[in-house]
Coordinates of C-alpha atoms and ligand atoms in Angstrom, one line a residue:
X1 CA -14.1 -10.8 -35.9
X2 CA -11.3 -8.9 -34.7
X3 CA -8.7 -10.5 -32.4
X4 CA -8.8 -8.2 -29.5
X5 CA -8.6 -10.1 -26.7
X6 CA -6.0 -12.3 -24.6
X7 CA -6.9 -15.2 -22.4
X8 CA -4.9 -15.2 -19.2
X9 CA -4.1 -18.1 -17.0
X10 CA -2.8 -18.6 -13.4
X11 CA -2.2 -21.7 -12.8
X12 CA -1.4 -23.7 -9.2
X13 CA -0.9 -27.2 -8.3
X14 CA -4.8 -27.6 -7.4
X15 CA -6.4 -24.4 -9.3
X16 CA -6.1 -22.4 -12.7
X17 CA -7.5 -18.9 -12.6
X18 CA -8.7 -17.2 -15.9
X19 CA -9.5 -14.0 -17.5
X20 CA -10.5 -12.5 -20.9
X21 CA -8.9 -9.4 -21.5
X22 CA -9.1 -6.7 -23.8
X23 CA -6.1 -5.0 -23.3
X24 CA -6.5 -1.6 -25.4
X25 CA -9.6 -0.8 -23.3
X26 CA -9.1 -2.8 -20.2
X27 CA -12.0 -4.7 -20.2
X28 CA -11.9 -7.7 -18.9
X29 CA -14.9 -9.8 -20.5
X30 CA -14.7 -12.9 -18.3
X31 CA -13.0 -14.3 -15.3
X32 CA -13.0 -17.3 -13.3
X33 CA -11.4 -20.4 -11.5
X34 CA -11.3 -24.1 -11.8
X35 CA -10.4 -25.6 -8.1
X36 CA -10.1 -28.5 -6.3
X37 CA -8.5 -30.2 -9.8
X38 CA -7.2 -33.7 -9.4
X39 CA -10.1 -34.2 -6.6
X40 CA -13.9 -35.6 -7.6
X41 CA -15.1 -32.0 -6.5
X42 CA -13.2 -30.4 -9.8
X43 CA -15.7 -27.5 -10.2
X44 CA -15.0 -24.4 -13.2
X45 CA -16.8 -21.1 -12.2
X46 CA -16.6 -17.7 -14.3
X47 CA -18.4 -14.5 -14.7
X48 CA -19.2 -13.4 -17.4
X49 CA -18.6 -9.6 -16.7
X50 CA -19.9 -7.9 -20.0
X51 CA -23.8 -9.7 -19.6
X52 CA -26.2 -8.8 -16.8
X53 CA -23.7 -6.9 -14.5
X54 CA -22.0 -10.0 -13.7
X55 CA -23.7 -13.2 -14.8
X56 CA -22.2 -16.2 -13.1
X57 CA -21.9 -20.1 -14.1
X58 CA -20.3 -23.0 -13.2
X59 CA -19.8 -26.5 -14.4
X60 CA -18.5 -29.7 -12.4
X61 CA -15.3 -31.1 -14.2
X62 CA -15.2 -34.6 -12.7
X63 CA -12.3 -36.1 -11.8
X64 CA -10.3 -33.6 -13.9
X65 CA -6.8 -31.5 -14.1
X66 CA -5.9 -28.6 -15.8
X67 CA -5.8 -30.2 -19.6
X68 CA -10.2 -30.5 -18.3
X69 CA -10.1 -27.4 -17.0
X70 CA -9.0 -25.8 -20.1
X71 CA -11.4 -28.2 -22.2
X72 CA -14.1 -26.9 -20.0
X73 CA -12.9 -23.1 -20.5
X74 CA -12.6 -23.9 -24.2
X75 CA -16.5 -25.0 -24.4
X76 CA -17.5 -22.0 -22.6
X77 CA -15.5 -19.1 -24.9
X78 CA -17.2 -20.8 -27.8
X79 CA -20.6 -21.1 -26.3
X80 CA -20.3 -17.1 -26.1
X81 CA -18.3 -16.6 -29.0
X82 CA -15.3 -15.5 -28.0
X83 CA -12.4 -18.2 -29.2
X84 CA -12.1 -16.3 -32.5
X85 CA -11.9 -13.2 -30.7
X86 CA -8.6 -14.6 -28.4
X87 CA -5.0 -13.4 -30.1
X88 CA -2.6 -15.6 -27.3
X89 CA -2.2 -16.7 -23.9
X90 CA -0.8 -15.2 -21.7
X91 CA 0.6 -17.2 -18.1
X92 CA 1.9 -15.9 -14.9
X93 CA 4.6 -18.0 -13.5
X94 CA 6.3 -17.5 -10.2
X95 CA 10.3 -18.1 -10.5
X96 CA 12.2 -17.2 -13.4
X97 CA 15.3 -17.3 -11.4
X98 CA 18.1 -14.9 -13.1
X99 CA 17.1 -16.1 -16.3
X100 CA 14.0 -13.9 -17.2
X101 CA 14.1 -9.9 -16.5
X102 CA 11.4 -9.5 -18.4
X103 CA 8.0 -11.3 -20.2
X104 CA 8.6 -13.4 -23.1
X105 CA 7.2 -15.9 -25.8
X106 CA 7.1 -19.7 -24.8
X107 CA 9.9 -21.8 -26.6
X108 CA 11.4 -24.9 -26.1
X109 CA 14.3 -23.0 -24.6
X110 CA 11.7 -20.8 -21.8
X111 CA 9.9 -24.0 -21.0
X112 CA 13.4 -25.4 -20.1
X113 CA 14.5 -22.5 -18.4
X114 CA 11.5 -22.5 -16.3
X115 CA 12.2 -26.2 -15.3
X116 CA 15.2 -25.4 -14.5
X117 CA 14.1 -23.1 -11.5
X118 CA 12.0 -25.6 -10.2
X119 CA 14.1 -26.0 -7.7
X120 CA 14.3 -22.1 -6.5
X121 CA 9.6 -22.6 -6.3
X122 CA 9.1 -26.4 -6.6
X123 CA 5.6 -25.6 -5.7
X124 CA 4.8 -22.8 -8.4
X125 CA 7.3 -23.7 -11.4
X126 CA 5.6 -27.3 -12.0
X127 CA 1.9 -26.2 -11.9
X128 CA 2.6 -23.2 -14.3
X129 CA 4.5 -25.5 -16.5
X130 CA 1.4 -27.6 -16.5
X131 CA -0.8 -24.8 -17.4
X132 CA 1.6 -23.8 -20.3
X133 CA 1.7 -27.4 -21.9
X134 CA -2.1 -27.8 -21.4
X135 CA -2.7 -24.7 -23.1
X136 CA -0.4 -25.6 -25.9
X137 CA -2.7 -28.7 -26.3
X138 CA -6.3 -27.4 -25.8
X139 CA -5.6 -24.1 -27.8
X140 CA -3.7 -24.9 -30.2
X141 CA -1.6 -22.0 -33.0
X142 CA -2.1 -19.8 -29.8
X143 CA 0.8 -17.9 -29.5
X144 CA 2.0 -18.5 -25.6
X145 CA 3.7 -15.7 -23.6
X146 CA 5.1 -16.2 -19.8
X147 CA 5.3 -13.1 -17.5
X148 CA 7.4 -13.8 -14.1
X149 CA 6.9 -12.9 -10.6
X150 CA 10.9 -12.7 -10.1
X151 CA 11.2 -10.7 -13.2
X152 CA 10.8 -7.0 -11.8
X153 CA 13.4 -7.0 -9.1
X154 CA 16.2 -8.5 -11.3
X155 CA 17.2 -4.2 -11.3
X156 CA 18.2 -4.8 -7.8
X157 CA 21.6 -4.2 -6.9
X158 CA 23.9 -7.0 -5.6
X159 CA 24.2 -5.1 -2.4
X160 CA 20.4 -5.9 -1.9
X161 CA 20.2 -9.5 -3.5
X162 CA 23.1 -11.0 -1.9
X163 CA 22.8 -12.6 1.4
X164 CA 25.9 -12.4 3.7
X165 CA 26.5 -16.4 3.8
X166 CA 29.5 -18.3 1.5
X167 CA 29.4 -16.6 -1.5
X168 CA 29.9 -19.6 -3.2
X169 CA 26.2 -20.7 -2.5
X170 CA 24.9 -17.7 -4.4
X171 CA 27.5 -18.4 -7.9
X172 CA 26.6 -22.3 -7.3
X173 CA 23.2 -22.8 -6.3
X174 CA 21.7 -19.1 -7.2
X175 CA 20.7 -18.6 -3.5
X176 CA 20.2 -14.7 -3.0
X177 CA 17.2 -12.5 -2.6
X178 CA 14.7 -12.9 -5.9
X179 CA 11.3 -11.0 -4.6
X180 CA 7.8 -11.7 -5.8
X181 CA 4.8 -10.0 -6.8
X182 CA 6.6 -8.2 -9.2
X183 CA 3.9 -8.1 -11.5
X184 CA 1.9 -6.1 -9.2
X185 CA 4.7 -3.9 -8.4
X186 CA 4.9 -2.9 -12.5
X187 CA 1.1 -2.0 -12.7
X188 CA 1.4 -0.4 -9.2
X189 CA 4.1 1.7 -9.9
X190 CA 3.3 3.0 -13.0
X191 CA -0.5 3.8 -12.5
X192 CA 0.3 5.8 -9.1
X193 CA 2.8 7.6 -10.7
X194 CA 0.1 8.5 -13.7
X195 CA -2.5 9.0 -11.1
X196 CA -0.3 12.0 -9.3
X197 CA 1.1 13.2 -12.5
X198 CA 4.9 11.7 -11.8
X199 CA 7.2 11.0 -14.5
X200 CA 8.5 7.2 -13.3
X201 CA 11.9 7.8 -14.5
X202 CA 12.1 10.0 -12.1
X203 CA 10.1 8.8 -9.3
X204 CA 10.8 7.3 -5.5
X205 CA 8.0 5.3 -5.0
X206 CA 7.4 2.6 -2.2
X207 CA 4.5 -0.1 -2.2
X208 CA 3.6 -2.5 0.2
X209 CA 1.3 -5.3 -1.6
X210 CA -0.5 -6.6 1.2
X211 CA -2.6 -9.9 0.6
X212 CA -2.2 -13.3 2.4
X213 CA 1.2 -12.9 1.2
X214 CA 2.9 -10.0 1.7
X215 CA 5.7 -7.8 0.5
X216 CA 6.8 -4.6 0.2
X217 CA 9.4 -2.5 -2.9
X218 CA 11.1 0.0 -3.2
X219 CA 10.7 1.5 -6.6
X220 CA 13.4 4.3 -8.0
X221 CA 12.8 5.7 -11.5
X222 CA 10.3 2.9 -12.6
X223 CA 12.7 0.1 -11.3
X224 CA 13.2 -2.2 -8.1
X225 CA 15.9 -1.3 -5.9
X226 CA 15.0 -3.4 -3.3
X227 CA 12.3 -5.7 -1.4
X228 CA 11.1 -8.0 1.1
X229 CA 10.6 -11.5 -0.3
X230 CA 13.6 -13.2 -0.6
X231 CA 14.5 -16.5 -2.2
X232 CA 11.3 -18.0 -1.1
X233 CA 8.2 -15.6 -0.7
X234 CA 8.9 -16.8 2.8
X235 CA 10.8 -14.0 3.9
X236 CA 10.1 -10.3 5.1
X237 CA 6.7 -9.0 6.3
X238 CA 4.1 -10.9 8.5
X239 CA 1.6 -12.6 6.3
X240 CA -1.6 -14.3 6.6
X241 CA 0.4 -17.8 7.7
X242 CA 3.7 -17.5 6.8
X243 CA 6.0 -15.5 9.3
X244 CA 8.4 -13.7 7.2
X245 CA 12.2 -13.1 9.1
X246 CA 12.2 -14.9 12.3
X247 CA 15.8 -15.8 13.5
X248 CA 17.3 -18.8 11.4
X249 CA 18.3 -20.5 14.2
X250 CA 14.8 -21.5 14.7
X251 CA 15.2 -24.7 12.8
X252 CA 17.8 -26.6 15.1
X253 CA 16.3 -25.0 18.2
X254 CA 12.7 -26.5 17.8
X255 CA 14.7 -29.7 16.6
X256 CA 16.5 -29.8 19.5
X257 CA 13.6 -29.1 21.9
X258 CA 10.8 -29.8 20.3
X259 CA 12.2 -33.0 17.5
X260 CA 10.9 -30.8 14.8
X261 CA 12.1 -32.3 11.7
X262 CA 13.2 -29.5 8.6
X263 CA 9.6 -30.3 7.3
X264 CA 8.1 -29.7 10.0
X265 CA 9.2 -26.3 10.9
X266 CA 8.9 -25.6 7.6
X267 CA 5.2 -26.2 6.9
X268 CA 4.9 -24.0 10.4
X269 CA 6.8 -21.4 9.2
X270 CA 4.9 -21.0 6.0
X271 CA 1.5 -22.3 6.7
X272 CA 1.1 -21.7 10.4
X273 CA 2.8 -18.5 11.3
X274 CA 2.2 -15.4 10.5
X275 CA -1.3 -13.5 11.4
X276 CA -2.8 -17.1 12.3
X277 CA 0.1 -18.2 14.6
X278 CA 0.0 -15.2 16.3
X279 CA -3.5 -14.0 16.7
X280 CA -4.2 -17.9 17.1
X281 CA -7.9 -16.7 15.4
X282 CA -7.4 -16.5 12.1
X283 CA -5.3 -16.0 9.0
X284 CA -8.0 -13.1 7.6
X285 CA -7.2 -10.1 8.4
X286 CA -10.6 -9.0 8.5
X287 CA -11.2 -11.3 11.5
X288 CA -8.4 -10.0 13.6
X289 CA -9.5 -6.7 13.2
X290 CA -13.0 -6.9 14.5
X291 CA -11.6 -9.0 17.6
X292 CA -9.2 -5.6 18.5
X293 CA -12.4 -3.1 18.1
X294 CA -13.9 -5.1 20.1
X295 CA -10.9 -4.8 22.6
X296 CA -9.3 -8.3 22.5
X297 CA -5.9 -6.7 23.4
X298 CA -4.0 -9.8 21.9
X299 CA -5.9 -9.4 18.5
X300 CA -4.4 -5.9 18.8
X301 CA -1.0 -6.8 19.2
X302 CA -0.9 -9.1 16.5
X303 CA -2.1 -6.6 14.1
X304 CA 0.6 -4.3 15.9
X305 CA 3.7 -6.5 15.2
X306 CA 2.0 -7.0 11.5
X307 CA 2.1 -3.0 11.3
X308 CA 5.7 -2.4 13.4
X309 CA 7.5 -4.6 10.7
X310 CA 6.2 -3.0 7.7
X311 CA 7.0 0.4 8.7
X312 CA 10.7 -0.9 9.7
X313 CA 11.0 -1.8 6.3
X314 CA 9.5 1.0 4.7
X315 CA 11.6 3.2 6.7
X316 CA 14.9 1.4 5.1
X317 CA 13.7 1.7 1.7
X318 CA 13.2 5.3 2.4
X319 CA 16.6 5.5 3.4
X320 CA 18.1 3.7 0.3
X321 CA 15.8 5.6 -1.6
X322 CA 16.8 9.1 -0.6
X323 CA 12.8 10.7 -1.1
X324 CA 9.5 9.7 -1.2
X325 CA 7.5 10.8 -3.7
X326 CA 4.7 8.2 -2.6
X327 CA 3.5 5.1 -0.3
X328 CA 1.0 3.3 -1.8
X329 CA -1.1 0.0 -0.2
X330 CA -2.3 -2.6 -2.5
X331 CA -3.4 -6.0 -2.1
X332 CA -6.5 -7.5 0.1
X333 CA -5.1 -6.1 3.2
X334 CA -3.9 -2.7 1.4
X335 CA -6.8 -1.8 -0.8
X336 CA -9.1 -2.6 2.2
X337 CA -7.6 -2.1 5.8
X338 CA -8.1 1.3 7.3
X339 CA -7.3 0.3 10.5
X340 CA -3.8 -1.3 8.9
X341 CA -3.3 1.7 6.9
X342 CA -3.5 4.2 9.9
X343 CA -1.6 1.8 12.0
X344 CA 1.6 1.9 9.8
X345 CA 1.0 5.9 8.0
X346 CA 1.2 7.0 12.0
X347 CA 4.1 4.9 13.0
X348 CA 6.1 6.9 9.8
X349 CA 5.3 10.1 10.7
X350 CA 9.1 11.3 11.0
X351 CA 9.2 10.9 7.3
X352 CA 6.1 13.6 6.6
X353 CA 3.4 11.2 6.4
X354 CA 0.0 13.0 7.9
X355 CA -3.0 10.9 7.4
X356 CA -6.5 12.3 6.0
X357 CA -8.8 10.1 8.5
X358 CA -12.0 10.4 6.2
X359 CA -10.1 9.8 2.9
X360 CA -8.7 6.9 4.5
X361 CA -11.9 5.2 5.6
X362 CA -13.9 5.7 2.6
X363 CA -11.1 4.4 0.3
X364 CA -11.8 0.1 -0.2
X365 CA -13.3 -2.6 -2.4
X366 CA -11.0 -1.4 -5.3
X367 CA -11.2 2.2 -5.0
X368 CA -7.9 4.4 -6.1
X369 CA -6.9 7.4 -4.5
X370 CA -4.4 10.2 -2.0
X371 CA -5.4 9.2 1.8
X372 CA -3.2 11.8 3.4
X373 CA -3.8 15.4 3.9
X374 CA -2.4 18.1 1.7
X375 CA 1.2 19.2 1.8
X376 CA 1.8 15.6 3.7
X377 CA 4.0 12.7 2.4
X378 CA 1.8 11.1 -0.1
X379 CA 0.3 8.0 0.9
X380 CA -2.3 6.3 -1.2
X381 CA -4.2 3.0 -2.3
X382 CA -3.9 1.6 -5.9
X383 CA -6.0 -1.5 -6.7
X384 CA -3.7 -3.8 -8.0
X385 CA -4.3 -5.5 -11.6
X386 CA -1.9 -8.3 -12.4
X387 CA -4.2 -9.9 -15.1
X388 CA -4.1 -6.5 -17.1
X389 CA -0.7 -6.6 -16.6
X390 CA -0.2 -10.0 -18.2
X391 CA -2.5 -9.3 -21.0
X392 CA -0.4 -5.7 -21.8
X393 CA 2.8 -8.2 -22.0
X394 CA 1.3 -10.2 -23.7
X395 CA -0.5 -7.9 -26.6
X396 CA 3.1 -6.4 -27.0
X397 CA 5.0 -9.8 -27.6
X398 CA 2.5 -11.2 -29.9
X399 CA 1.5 -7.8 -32.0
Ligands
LIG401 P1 -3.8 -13.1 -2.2 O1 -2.4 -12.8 -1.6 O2 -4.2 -14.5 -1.9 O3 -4.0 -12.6 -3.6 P2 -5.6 -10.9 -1.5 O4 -4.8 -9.8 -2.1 O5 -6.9 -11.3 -2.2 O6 -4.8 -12.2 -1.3 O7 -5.9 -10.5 0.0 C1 -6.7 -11.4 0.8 C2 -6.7 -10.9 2.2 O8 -7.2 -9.5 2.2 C3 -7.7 -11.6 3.1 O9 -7.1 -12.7 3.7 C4 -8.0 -10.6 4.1 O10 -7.1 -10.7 5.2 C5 -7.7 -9.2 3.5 N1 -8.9 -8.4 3.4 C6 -9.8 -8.3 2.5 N2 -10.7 -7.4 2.8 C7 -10.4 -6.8 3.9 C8 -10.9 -5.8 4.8 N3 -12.0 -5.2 4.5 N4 -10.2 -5.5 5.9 C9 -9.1 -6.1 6.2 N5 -8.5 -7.1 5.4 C10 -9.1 -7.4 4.3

């Protein structure tokens, strides 16, 4: 049997996501999640996307944590199979601080560096390191590879990085601006500049990745110049609960009024902000959405100041950019959101942006494709595929 394909893992504290992936052809044979780990409702699900359109199953775990989870995945590939089929692992994992501008194998010395940016994502950095060692253990003489969120927008230049605080906090404790969804950014980027016949190298491309979290990048010749995220993925656009820039000053004053401790307006920042602190509905999009067409005016304005601070920061990337050669949504929200899309194409009009109504509504569910008119500003939608992405980086490290 040939070894054409590469298993691909996401790993969080409470969840590992999967895929089989050929990456030669793109297909992606099987897919799935294991949630709730640590918890008596561990439960594995997959699809198996080459049988039956689609043919689902799932599998209770038990008490179980990722090491199960990957025991249970295990079990499944060679019910079908597919183990001898599988050529390496690859793992997306979140920070790799200054460290990692690029995917690489797993050693010693990358597992290190990865705990060593713990502290820049000590919610991410310790599940994927999990993930890594379990799959060192279930699947072992696996070749491991690690592909980074951070990684992409280590191109930026200092002058978009650095904050303007003591410099020494950025030479002593790393603090500048890092950016996520990186990986996104790569496929993004490339396939909308195959898909309008660009050369990258010499492209001016912005994206807004638009999920439950959100971020937007500036891409110049096939590399990041510059985007929202910061240190944290706090920072920048509104998301689904996290608020993105707000005024720092925030923490003493709701200390100082309120008693907040750091914790607390923390966890409100990040997990009760954003769409659903607003909108006080809902952190889905989708939900907000049908309130305003149904003319609840405050669902309208929260979808409003969602819309007014992504074009804002659009319209500086344009600036730093110099051109536009294309704005493309991606994401949830991006691939899916007319109304969002319309919202923030019209409000960046003064840069030649004139929307095509009817390609713009019948462009969702993973579609591709050009939603403005012709001789406008290109806008368009490219579905993400960060899994692909991995297994690409992967293939190449390990061929
Ligand atoms: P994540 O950041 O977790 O990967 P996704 O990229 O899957 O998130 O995006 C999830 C979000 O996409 C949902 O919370 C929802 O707000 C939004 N979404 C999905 N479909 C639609 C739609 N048809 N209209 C508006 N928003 C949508």
């Amino acid at each position: 049997m040939s070894k054409d394909s590469i298993l691909v893992i996401n790993c969080g504290s409470s969840s590992l996501k999967f895929a089989v992936i050929n990456p030669a052809t793109e297909e992606e044979k099987i897919n799935g999640i294991a949630e709730r780990l640590g918890s008596s409702e561990a439960i594995l699900r997959w699809t198996l996307r080459y049988k039956n359109n689609g043919e689902k199953g799932s599998q209770t775990l038990g008490l179980a944590a990722h090491e199960a989870a990957l025991e249970g995945l295990m079990g499944l590939l060679r019910e079908e199979g597919m183990v001898e089929g599988i050529s390496a692992i690859g793992h997306r994992v979140v920070h790799g601080g200054e460290k990692f501008s690029k995917s690489c194998l797993v050693t010693d010395e990358v597992l290190q560096a990865i705990e060593d940016c713990i502290k820049l994502a000590p919610l991410h950095n310790p599940a994927n390191l999990t993930g890594i060692r379990a799959a060192q253990k279930i699947f072992p003489g696996l070749p491991n590879a690690v592909v980074f969120d951070t990684a992409f927008h280590q191109t930026m230049p200092a002058e978009a990085y650095l904050y303007p605080i003591p410099y020494s906090l950025y030479k002593e404790q790393g603090v500048r601006r890092y950016g996520f969804h990186g990986t996104s950014y790569r496929y993004v980027g490339q396939a909308s500049a195959d898909m309008l016949g660009l050369d990258i190298n010499n492209s001016n491309i912005l994206v807004a990745h638009l999920g439950n979290g959100a971020s937007a990048c500036a891409i110049k010749n096939g590399k990041s110049i510059d985007t929202t995220m910061g240190l944290t993925p706090l920072e920048g656009l509104v998301m689904g609960t996290r608020s993105g820039d707000v005024d720092p000053n925030l923490f003493s004053f709701l200390n100082k009024t309120l008693g907040y401790t750091l914790d607390e307006t923390t966890d409100l920042l990040n997990k009760k902000s954003g769409l659903l602190g607003l909108s006080e509905m809902d952190s889905d999009c989708r939900v907000i959405e049908d309130a305003a067409v149904e003319g609840n005016e405050h669902a309208q304005l929260t979808l409003d100041v969602f819309c007014h601070v992504l074009a804002e920061k659009l319209a500086g990337f344009a600036a730093a950019m110099g051109k536009i050669d294309a704005l493309v949504f991606t994401g949830g929200i991006g691939e899916n959101s007319s109304i969002i899309r319309k919202n923030v194409i019209e409000r960046l009009s003064i840069f030649g942006f004139k929307l095509d109504e009817q390609l713009n509504d019948e462009t969702f569910r993973g579609k591709s494709g050009v939603i403005t008119q012709e001789g406008s500003t290109v806008g368009m939608v490219v579905a993400t595929n960060e899994e692909l992405m991995i297994s690409r980086d992967t293939q190449v490290l390990t061929a």
